[in-house]
XYZ file of C-alpha atoms in Angstrom:
657
model
C -27.579 59.338 6.763
C -24.238 57.488 6.488
C -23.084 56.365 3.087
C -22.714 52.694 2.210
C -19.164 51.422 2.671
C -17.480 50.597 -0.625
C -14.150 49.315 -1.888
C -14.203 51.570 -4.939
C -10.966 53.452 -5.539
C -9.136 51.454 -2.893
C -5.845 49.721 -3.594
C -6.995 46.383 -2.175
C -10.411 44.784 -2.457
C -12.041 41.417 -1.850
C -14.539 39.605 -4.071
C -16.756 36.755 -2.889
C -19.914 34.962 -3.887
C -21.896 37.314 -1.619
C -21.604 40.102 -4.168
C -19.942 43.481 -4.501
C -18.965 45.186 -1.246
C -20.884 42.675 0.837
C -17.484 42.020 2.375
C -14.836 44.729 2.666
C -11.113 44.064 2.659
C -9.378 45.220 5.828
C -6.100 43.280 5.774
C -4.326 40.074 4.856
C -1.387 38.098 6.127
C -0.375 35.307 3.825
C 2.377 32.912 2.898
C 3.237 31.161 -0.339
C 6.040 28.649 -0.905
C 7.097 26.450 -3.782
C 5.768 22.943 -3.357
C 3.420 23.904 -0.495
C -0.200 25.154 -0.394
C -0.545 28.861 0.272
C -2.547 30.311 3.137
C -4.079 33.789 3.241
C -5.563 34.999 6.531
C -8.029 37.775 5.803
C -9.550 40.442 8.020
C -12.906 41.453 6.594
C -15.615 43.935 7.416
C -19.293 43.999 6.547
C -22.334 46.071 7.223
C -24.220 42.786 7.521
C -23.833 41.307 11.029
C -25.570 38.066 10.056
C -23.247 36.488 7.508
C -23.022 32.758 8.154
C -19.986 30.568 7.552
C -21.967 28.102 5.436
C -22.537 30.854 2.880
C -18.815 31.017 2.126
C -17.075 27.795 3.125
C -15.705 25.996 0.074
C -16.472 28.896 -2.264
C -14.036 31.042 -4.234
C -12.679 34.289 -2.863
C -10.304 36.758 -4.524
C -8.240 39.700 -3.335
C -7.189 42.267 -5.888
C -4.212 44.519 -5.234
C -3.225 47.475 -7.377
C 0.258 46.891 -8.794
C 2.761 48.546 -11.093
C 1.817 50.172 -14.387
C -1.873 50.019 -13.614
C -1.925 46.217 -13.439
C -3.708 44.217 -10.785
C -2.306 41.378 -8.727
C -4.702 38.671 -7.610
C -4.723 36.325 -4.630
C -7.297 33.602 -5.364
C -8.464 30.511 -3.534
C -11.311 28.888 -1.647
C -12.573 29.773 1.808
C -11.471 27.007 4.157
C -12.370 28.744 7.422
C -14.684 31.611 8.370
C -15.078 33.282 11.758
C -17.174 36.012 13.341
C -14.530 37.961 15.229
C -16.088 41.011 16.754
C -19.730 41.999 16.729
C -21.067 44.696 18.997
C -24.688 45.821 18.659
C -24.806 49.352 17.377
C -21.527 49.174 15.455
C -21.828 49.974 11.806
C -19.358 47.316 10.636
C -18.909 43.743 11.850
C -15.459 42.125 11.778
C -14.965 38.725 10.212
C -11.936 36.560 9.479
C -11.480 34.121 6.643
C -8.714 31.705 5.728
C -8.247 31.259 1.987
C -6.321 28.286 0.669
C -5.839 26.762 -2.798
C -8.367 24.351 -4.191
C -5.536 21.832 -3.892
C -5.914 22.107 -0.112
C -9.323 20.444 -0.346
C -7.425 17.226 -1.086
C -6.492 17.222 2.619
C -10.143 16.529 3.357
C -10.339 13.192 1.547
C -8.335 10.004 1.911
C -8.257 6.749 -0.001
C -6.899 3.223 -0.003
C -6.170 2.346 -3.622
C -3.415 1.554 -6.067
C -2.362 2.812 -9.472
C -1.034 0.245 -11.947
C 1.381 0.895 -14.791
C 1.123 4.684 -14.473
C 3.784 7.381 -14.366
C 3.938 9.794 -11.457
C 2.699 12.545 -13.755
C -0.290 10.370 -14.742
C -1.153 9.733 -11.096
C -0.749 13.351 -10.015
C -2.931 14.589 -12.860
C -5.612 12.053 -11.932
C -5.628 13.383 -8.364
C -5.878 16.972 -9.560
C -8.701 16.090 -11.944
C -10.603 14.377 -9.130
C -10.224 17.511 -7.010
C -11.273 19.835 -9.868
C -7.943 21.650 -9.536
C -6.885 23.822 -12.472
C -3.305 22.974 -13.407
C -0.616 23.268 -16.045
C 2.160 20.710 -16.508
C 5.571 22.217 -17.283
C 7.603 19.130 -16.387
C 10.241 18.152 -18.929
C 11.754 14.917 -17.568
C 10.637 11.466 -18.710
C 9.261 9.389 -15.854
C 8.973 5.585 -15.932
C 5.710 3.721 -15.541
C 5.344 2.281 -12.059
C 4.206 -1.325 -11.646
C 2.543 -0.443 -8.394
C 1.915 2.864 -6.655
C -0.259 2.659 -3.549
C -2.203 5.300 -1.679
C -2.776 3.772 1.740
C -4.779 5.382 4.540
C -3.478 8.833 3.649
C -5.114 11.959 2.368
C -5.101 12.674 -1.331
C -2.914 15.685 -0.586
C -0.298 13.706 1.365
C -0.188 11.123 -1.419
C 0.155 13.897 -3.991
C 2.904 15.588 -1.968
C 5.094 12.575 -1.260
C 5.016 11.488 -4.901
C 6.191 14.911 -6.051
C 8.821 15.165 -3.314
C 10.236 11.765 -4.206
C 10.489 12.610 -7.892
C 11.843 16.123 -7.409
C 8.758 17.812 -8.882
C 7.538 21.032 -7.304
C 4.597 23.337 -7.946
C 3.585 26.942 -7.599
C 0.400 28.938 -8.180
C -0.506 31.516 -10.785
C -3.369 33.734 -9.617
C -5.258 34.981 -12.623
C -8.849 35.395 -13.731
C -10.218 34.590 -10.289
C -8.532 31.166 -10.278
C -5.488 29.700 -8.574
C -3.729 27.793 -11.353
C -1.327 25.111 -10.079
C 1.814 24.750 -12.199
C 3.905 21.555 -12.052
C 7.626 21.958 -12.748
C 10.846 19.955 -12.471
C 13.563 22.124 -14.034
C 14.778 25.660 -14.542
C 12.907 25.825 -17.854
C 9.719 26.541 -15.888
C 11.193 29.716 -14.403
C 9.666 32.915 -15.812
C 10.130 36.629 -15.027
C 7.571 38.225 -12.731
C 5.219 40.285 -14.930
C 5.960 44.017 -14.535
C 8.600 43.159 -11.913
C 11.327 41.519 -13.930
C 13.818 43.933 -12.372
C 13.634 45.252 -8.796
C 16.126 47.703 -7.386
C 17.734 47.581 -3.981
C 16.945 50.672 -1.922
C 17.871 50.304 1.755
C 15.915 51.622 4.718
C 16.287 55.293 5.419
C 15.796 56.449 9.005
C 14.156 53.106 9.741
C 11.407 53.673 7.183
C 10.878 51.823 3.920
C 11.238 53.891 0.755
C 8.083 55.039 -0.944
C 9.009 53.364 -4.219
C 8.550 49.647 -4.818
C 11.923 48.059 -4.134
C 13.880 45.586 -2.067
C 14.816 47.551 1.022
C 16.545 44.844 3.025
C 18.700 41.943 1.830
C 20.469 39.063 3.523
C 22.602 36.527 1.701
C 23.369 33.152 3.281
C 25.875 30.404 2.527
C 26.216 27.143 4.422
C 27.946 23.796 4.297
C 25.654 21.344 2.524
C 25.743 17.773 1.316
C 27.731 17.606 -1.903
C 27.177 14.010 -3.014
C 24.106 11.801 -3.008
C 24.519 8.068 -3.552
C 21.629 5.672 -4.034
C 21.447 1.938 -4.521
C 18.645 -0.493 -5.249
C 18.125 -4.158 -6.092
C 16.191 -5.399 -9.104
C 15.560 -9.139 -8.865
C 14.876 -9.292 -12.600
C 18.508 -8.244 -13.112
C 19.966 -9.783 -9.985
C 23.516 -10.289 -11.248
C 23.863 -6.702 -12.397
C 22.381 -5.467 -9.127
C 24.802 -7.598 -7.099
C 27.684 -6.241 -9.179
C 26.875 -2.626 -8.123
C 25.049 -2.095 -11.385
C 22.328 0.094 -9.845
C 24.482 2.402 -7.738
C 23.667 5.966 -8.779
C 25.544 9.099 -7.814
C 25.063 12.852 -8.165
C 27.727 15.349 -7.100
C 27.879 19.117 -6.920
C 30.749 20.444 -8.996
C 33.572 21.400 -6.670
C 31.814 19.980 -3.599
C 33.609 18.019 -0.907
C 33.305 14.251 -1.169
C 33.323 14.141 2.626
C 29.765 15.485 2.680
C 27.966 12.551 1.099
C 24.767 10.680 1.828
C 23.953 7.046 1.083
C 20.412 5.757 0.838
C 18.776 2.453 -0.046
C 15.108 3.357 0.461
C 14.381 4.551 -3.083
C 13.390 1.866 -5.570
C 14.306 2.016 -9.239
C 15.322 -0.462 -11.932
C 17.640 1.529 -14.195
C 20.759 3.504 -13.444
C 19.268 6.434 -15.362
C 16.313 6.640 -12.979
C 18.704 6.274 -10.056
C 20.754 9.247 -11.222
C 17.586 11.319 -11.581
C 16.586 10.501 -8.003
C 20.104 11.221 -6.739
C 20.161 14.558 -8.565
C 16.827 15.525 -7.019
C 18.247 14.719 -3.575
C 21.402 16.755 -4.076
C 19.440 19.682 -5.510
C 17.261 19.701 -2.377
C 20.363 19.676 -0.153
C 21.852 22.564 -2.110
C 18.879 24.757 -1.202
C 20.701 25.225 2.112
C 24.042 26.068 0.500
C 23.162 29.413 -1.051
C 19.987 31.423 -0.567
C 18.913 34.942 0.225
C 16.245 36.629 2.304
C 14.700 39.910 1.323
C 12.156 42.446 2.474
C 10.311 44.328 -0.197
C 7.466 46.668 -1.005
C 7.346 45.412 -4.593
C 3.803 44.139 -5.011
C 4.665 41.550 -7.639
C 6.947 39.347 -5.505
C 5.627 35.780 -5.789
C 7.072 32.246 -5.482
C 7.858 30.703 -8.841
C 8.740 34.065 -10.353
C 12.182 35.360 -11.326
C 13.429 38.918 -10.835
C 16.749 40.673 -11.327
C 18.107 42.431 -8.261
C 19.867 45.660 -9.195
C 21.587 48.449 -7.326
C 23.034 46.428 -4.463
C 26.357 47.883 -3.295
C 27.940 44.444 -3.546
C 27.974 43.547 -7.178
C 28.041 39.800 -6.441
C 24.550 40.182 -4.962
C 23.048 41.656 -8.084
C 21.619 39.118 -10.488
C 18.657 36.889 -11.286
C 16.849 35.157 -8.438
C 13.990 32.678 -8.162
C 11.550 33.476 -5.362
C 10.911 30.252 -3.436
C 8.776 31.585 -0.558
C 7.071 34.823 0.409
C 5.138 36.167 3.372
C 2.746 39.053 2.701
C 1.202 41.774 4.797
C -1.486 43.678 2.882
C -3.530 46.441 4.507
C -6.386 48.584 3.310
C -7.171 52.178 4.082
C -9.146 52.694 7.262
C -12.864 51.929 7.302
C -13.472 52.338 11.032
C -13.299 55.865 12.432
C -11.583 54.628 15.605
C -8.701 53.380 13.481
C -8.311 56.634 11.644
C -8.149 58.781 14.762
C -4.669 60.266 14.673
C -3.015 57.136 13.190
C -0.969 57.272 10.001
C -2.172 54.812 7.361
C -0.223 51.525 7.283
C 1.707 50.527 4.181
C -0.577 48.837 1.722
C 1.869 46.052 0.882
C 4.931 44.641 2.568
C 6.535 41.252 2.211
C 9.517 39.153 3.177
C 10.763 36.455 0.859
C 13.405 33.791 0.261
C 15.171 33.334 -3.052
C 17.864 31.247 -4.708
C 20.066 32.029 -7.696
C 18.190 31.435 -10.921
C 20.887 29.008 -12.079
C 20.004 26.574 -9.280
C 17.327 23.921 -9.745
C 14.688 24.063 -7.053
C 13.547 20.861 -5.339
C 11.080 20.580 -2.485
C 12.388 19.037 0.690
C 10.926 15.550 1.280
C 8.757 16.198 4.325
C 5.724 13.963 3.755
C 6.149 10.603 5.508
C 5.544 7.367 3.660
C 2.664 5.303 5.127
C 3.622 2.228 7.103
C 1.408 -0.803 6.547
C 3.051 -3.526 8.653
C 1.845 -7.016 7.713
C -1.448 -7.417 5.868
C -3.453 -10.269 4.425
C -4.873 -10.392 0.915
C -6.686 -12.792 -1.413
C -5.093 -14.395 -4.457
C -6.765 -13.481 -7.762
C -6.435 -14.691 -11.353
C -8.398 -14.437 -14.600
C -11.868 -15.942 -14.370
C -11.738 -19.726 -14.690
C -8.072 -20.020 -13.689
C -6.944 -21.440 -10.382
C -3.304 -20.475 -10.768
C -1.763 -17.460 -12.481
C 1.966 -16.919 -12.285
C 4.959 -15.724 -14.279
C 8.514 -16.969 -14.813
C 9.530 -15.849 -11.312
C 6.682 -17.584 -9.508
C 4.917 -14.302 -8.794
C 1.181 -14.054 -8.198
C -1.473 -11.337 -8.052
C -3.345 -10.442 -4.889
C -6.281 -8.275 -3.937
C -6.067 -6.438 -0.628
C -9.108 -6.220 1.607
C -8.982 -2.420 1.560
C -9.672 -2.501 -2.184
C -13.324 -3.041 -1.277
C -13.574 0.754 -0.835
C -12.888 1.188 -4.560
C -13.490 -2.219 -6.176
C -12.177 -2.586 -9.730
C -14.379 -3.559 -12.633
C -14.427 -7.293 -13.387
C -12.439 -6.692 -16.564
C -9.786 -4.871 -14.518
C -9.643 -7.458 -11.743
C -6.186 -8.712 -12.682
C -4.755 -5.426 -13.934
C -2.400 -5.185 -11.030
C 1.240 -5.795 -10.227
C 2.924 -9.156 -9.865
C 3.886 -9.964 -6.275
C 6.867 -12.128 -5.384
C 6.246 -15.178 -3.195
C 8.717 -16.051 -0.458
C 9.770 -19.712 -0.433
C 11.541 -21.749 2.249
C 14.470 -22.291 -0.092
C 15.424 -20.765 -3.428
C 18.575 -21.638 -5.367
C 19.689 -21.799 -8.970
C 17.333 -24.458 -10.297
C 16.678 -25.948 -6.854
C 14.662 -25.135 -3.751
C 11.016 -25.333 -2.741
C 8.048 -24.044 -4.732
C 4.545 -23.600 -3.366
C 2.349 -21.152 -5.286
C -0.776 -19.804 -3.584
C -3.937 -20.306 -5.607
C -7.050 -18.283 -6.303
C -9.061 -17.561 -3.177
C -6.306 -18.324 -0.710
C -5.644 -15.747 1.991
C -1.960 -14.836 2.001
C 0.204 -12.805 4.381
C 1.848 -9.834 2.693
C 4.895 -7.943 3.938
C 6.479 -4.899 2.315
C 10.137 -4.731 1.332
C 11.999 -1.906 3.068
C 8.665 -1.013 4.681
C 7.566 0.382 1.307
C 3.832 0.006 0.638
C 4.562 -0.031 -3.112
C 6.631 -3.244 -2.905
C 4.644 -6.155 -1.430
C 5.952 -9.688 -1.009
C 3.942 -12.766 0.030
C 5.481 -14.429 3.080
C 2.865 -17.027 3.997
C -0.745 -18.217 3.952
C -3.429 -18.459 6.623
C -6.646 -20.431 7.001
C -10.017 -18.757 7.472
C -13.699 -19.679 7.705
C -13.848 -20.282 3.943
C -10.526 -22.062 3.585
C -10.478 -24.313 6.632
C -7.602 -26.507 7.824
C -7.270 -30.005 6.258
C -8.159 -31.694 9.557
C -10.535 -30.942 12.375
C -8.905 -28.849 15.059
C -8.103 -28.932 17.903
C -8.736 -32.687 17.859
C -5.943 -33.257 15.335
C -3.450 -30.784 16.687
C -0.693 -33.422 16.573
C -1.106 -33.878 12.818
C 1.213 -31.994 10.463
C 0.663 -32.239 6.740
C 1.514 -31.077 3.256
C -1.738 -31.582 1.350
C -2.319 -30.298 -2.168
C -5.488 -30.190 -4.254
C -5.912 -31.289 -7.855
C -6.229 -28.522 -10.428
C -9.001 -28.196 -13.002
C -11.330 -30.788 -11.483
C -14.703 -30.264 -9.849
C -14.157 -33.279 -7.592
C -10.860 -32.468 -5.920
C -8.304 -35.162 -5.225
C -5.010 -34.636 -3.486
C -1.383 -35.411 -2.934
C -0.409 -35.566 0.706
C 2.491 -36.124 3.043
C 1.099 -36.367 6.562
C 2.863 -36.691 9.906
C 0.865 -37.811 12.920
C 3.001 -37.263 15.991
C 0.377 -38.654 18.330
C 1.094 -42.228 17.246
C 4.144 -41.519 15.052
C 2.450 -42.303 11.759
C 3.615 -41.118 8.334
C 1.216 -41.081 5.386
C 2.137 -40.562 1.747
C -0.924 -40.316 -0.489
C -1.416 -39.426 -4.127
C -4.610 -39.414 -6.120
C -2.644 -39.933 -9.304
C 0.751 -41.205 -10.387
C 3.632 -41.725 -7.998
C 7.245 -41.684 -9.181
C 10.343 -42.453 -7.159
C 13.669 -41.965 -8.931
C 16.906 -42.895 -7.122
C 20.155 -42.548 -9.056
C 22.255 -44.576 -6.611
C 21.500 -46.940 -3.749
C 18.193 -47.120 -1.945
C 17.812 -48.563 1.551
C 14.665 -49.385 3.478
C 14.542 -50.760 7.019
C 11.273 -51.764 8.666
C 11.260 -52.843 12.299
C 7.970 -54.722 12.075
C 5.585 -55.593 9.232
C 5.270 -54.191 5.715
C 1.996 -54.454 3.819
C 1.745 -53.849 0.075
C -1.487 -53.889 -1.943
C -1.373 -53.305 -5.702
C -4.846 -53.279 -7.256
C -3.501 -53.565 -10.792
C -0.126 -54.809 -11.977
C 3.234 -54.686 -10.297
C 6.008 -54.488 -12.866
C 9.523 -54.909 -11.524
C 12.776 -54.952 -13.438
C 16.084 -55.469 -11.644
C 19.634 -56.210 -12.708
C 20.126 -58.908 -10.100
C 17.851 -59.861 -7.238
C 18.812 -61.398 -3.933
C 16.052 -62.350 -1.514
C 16.560 -63.747 1.978
C 13.522 -64.842 4.002
C 14.470 -65.758 7.565
C 11.186 -67.519 8.298
C 8.417 -68.691 5.971
C 7.551 -67.426 2.500
C 3.970 -67.842 1.364
C 3.059 -66.935 -2.208
C -0.426 -67.244 -3.660
C -1.129 -66.630 -7.350
C -4.781 -66.793 -8.416
C -3.828 -66.952 -12.088
C -0.848 -68.497 -13.866
C 2.779 -68.415 -12.858
C 5.362 -68.033 -15.616
C 9.018 -68.441 -14.789
C 11.773 -68.316 -17.370
C 15.495 -68.429 -16.646
C 18.141 -67.651 -19.211
C 20.449 -70.138 -17.483
C 20.133 -72.548 -14.548
C 17.303 -72.814 -12.076
C 18.496 -74.308 -8.804
C 16.137 -75.258 -5.979
C 17.279 -76.652 -2.640
C 15.117 -77.600 0.328
C 16.449 -78.629 3.738
C 13.229 -80.596 4.310
C 10.418 -81.737 2.019
C 9.928 -80.312 -1.496
C 6.355 -80.778 -2.655
C 4.947 -79.907 -6.076
C 1.220 -80.482 -6.488
C -0.703 -80.112 -9.753
C -4.452 -80.649 -9.800
C -4.281 -81.470 -13.526
C -1.212 -82.420 -15.557
C 2.416 -82.163 -14.493
C 4.972 -82.110 -17.297
C 8.734 -82.353 -16.845
C 10.742 -82.063 -20.062
C 14.480 -81.846 -20.651
C 16.053 -81.006 -23.965
C 19.061 -83.291 -23.307
C 19.051 -85.374 -20.152
C 16.604 -85.802 -17.295
C 17.985 -87.233 -14.058
C 15.868 -88.011 -11.025
C 17.859 -89.240 -8.038
C 16.702 -90.209 -4.562
C 18.973 -91.178 -1.681
C 16.615 -93.831 -0.253
C 13.658 -94.548 -2.515
C 12.278 -93.364 -5.839
C 8.662 -94.146 -6.754
C 6.683 -93.605 -9.930
C 2.978 -94.237 -9.407
C -0.112 -93.985 -11.561
C -3.387 -95.470 -10.335
C -2.641 -98.960 -8.932
C 0.588 -99.312 -10.882
C 3.986 -98.225 -9.585
C 7.711 -98.626 -9.943
C 9.849 -98.420 -6.850
C 13.621 -98.109 -6.797
C 15.421 -98.531 -3.484
C 18.567 -100.111 -2.087
C 16.928 -103.593 -2.166
C 16.163 -103.428 -5.857
C 13.526 -102.461 -8.377
C 9.871 -103.381 -7.875
C 7.379 -103.092 -10.680
C 3.718 -103.686 -9.936
C 0.593 -103.345 -12.028
C -2.400 -105.294 -13.336
C -0.400 -105.941 -16.483
C 3.308 -105.371 -16.912
C 4.339 -105.259 -20.530
C 7.791 -105.041 -22.042
C 8.065 -104.234 -25.743
C 4.377 -104.954 -26.016
C 3.268 -101.917 -27.985
C 1.438 -98.880 -26.708
C 2.649 -95.258 -26.864
C 4.517 -93.018 -24.433
C 2.955 -89.773 -23.202
C 4.554 -86.579 -24.514
C 5.536 -83.597 -22.363
C 4.880 -80.353 -24.273
C 7.576 -77.703 -24.081
C 6.953 -74.975 -21.513
C 6.165 -71.505 -22.904
C 6.350 -69.013 -20.011
C 4.652 -65.683 -20.694
C 7.146 -62.857 -20.947
C 6.716 -60.179 -18.271
C 5.616 -56.654 -19.273
C 8.306 -54.010 -19.214
C 7.870 -51.493 -16.398
C 7.722 -47.819 -17.329
C 10.654 -45.660 -16.389
C 10.126 -43.403 -13.397
C 10.010 -39.674 -13.987
C 13.400 -38.274 -13.035
C 11.951 -34.792 -12.683
C 12.728 -33.705 -16.223
C 9.042 -33.721 -17.199
C 8.721 -30.361 -15.408
C 11.218 -27.766 -16.555
């Protein structure tokens, strides 16, 4: 009776949730690289031909490899793929394949549309790792600014995670220990650490085409190449526009001794301080320098791992000996034979072999920026403000908007306005002059993105929708153009409006409140036909001097009193009749002289009595004509015209500053 297959006393073994020796380790090909998820492709055997993928997918799996000084090296992760490779009835062992990746890789299986407000990149990255239940350690040392707006848009959590790190110059590697794959974040050489038990590895070249039996580096290639030596960045911060225009945000990083001819210039990175700009530029130049000096090696040393440092010794060229950081490694791990057909006359394969890339320890590693930034094009959004407010803005006329894709992850009501300010494009903007129209709560606005960067929105217009309909019925009023506003803070909305009707060439100016017109110099009005003016209350006019010419008739009707007071002369002249009619009393009074002159006839008449003066003489007629016969003369009271009210001064615009 055949014995049960076991991994006991073997140099490589696999552990899974199925239990001990349910799966047997046959071989592994894997790759690890700084700033990239690892991938281990496993060949497995089992005496059970009925293992199903659902039993293992998403679960932890570990490979243990015997290493130096009795230690054990682990390769840990989660099963992302499982295959039945070869099953033949009657065979004792069934072949399976599994792909093991880090728990971080599971972030490739989820995507979101959301934003992070007032968070640092480290804050955001840690939030993503926490959501994915990824074990991590933060060894970053740099100080990162809080970002007003950082958007994840229609991209996987992993792509979002990757592009943030690549932009900032942060990389990561994995520490496999205790059955877990611990992700370590790093941004400087201070995170480098010697490989446990393999802090020093000797160079021992191939002999007769075969690798030495001892753990060593048996093949070594050193590369040098021309690389970019200077990175220059520039940005524009509208809050410090003058400094930005005066080259105040240009940032530069240069490799010591590098040629200035090999320089790059970029404007796609946004920052607001020169310090942040220099940090970005340094990250760029560090990434370029990865191509300038690196080495490739082939080794049987079982501790080689990305993120670890080792000292190469024994190389015949002394300039090659020294400390190196492993940045990538490809592994080939094989077990002893389980299948008799494999063992028939074949020498056992080497248990461990790897190729790797490394850079001098003195160099700072940066991941190459490979993850593309999402492109959003134009979008629409709704204007938001604190509850009860119709308008919320800041000193730059910025507003806050809520994108429609936020409905996937709606914020709490208390967090509704915890979001970045968004600039609003105007038709004209100068120093204290231009146009200003601020979108209000509930309006649907068109949003573009500066430099095609989803993190930097700008409002470029507004659109109508089924809730916010056009001011006039369309298409019937397609010839009408208008600027119509709505009153603020009132349940019953009134408006100000300037309307152009091009169907009959009509212009309407309407205000539901006060209207001010302030002209510092001359004002001219020309009307080809009639002008109609209705003032329901008072019309108060004050002029320095008034000249009025009426080419035809002038008709004035006053339902109340007329008061007219002149500081000097009042002169009236009529080319025809001049008629004054009073239904009651008519008084004419002169302080000094009163002269009434008629060219033909002058008549004073009261009742049946009259006095007529003409060229023929003076006629006096009355029932009784008395001279010096007593009686009393009527008295004309002095006129007391009512003084006009002073008009209020028009607003010259200074009421709004």
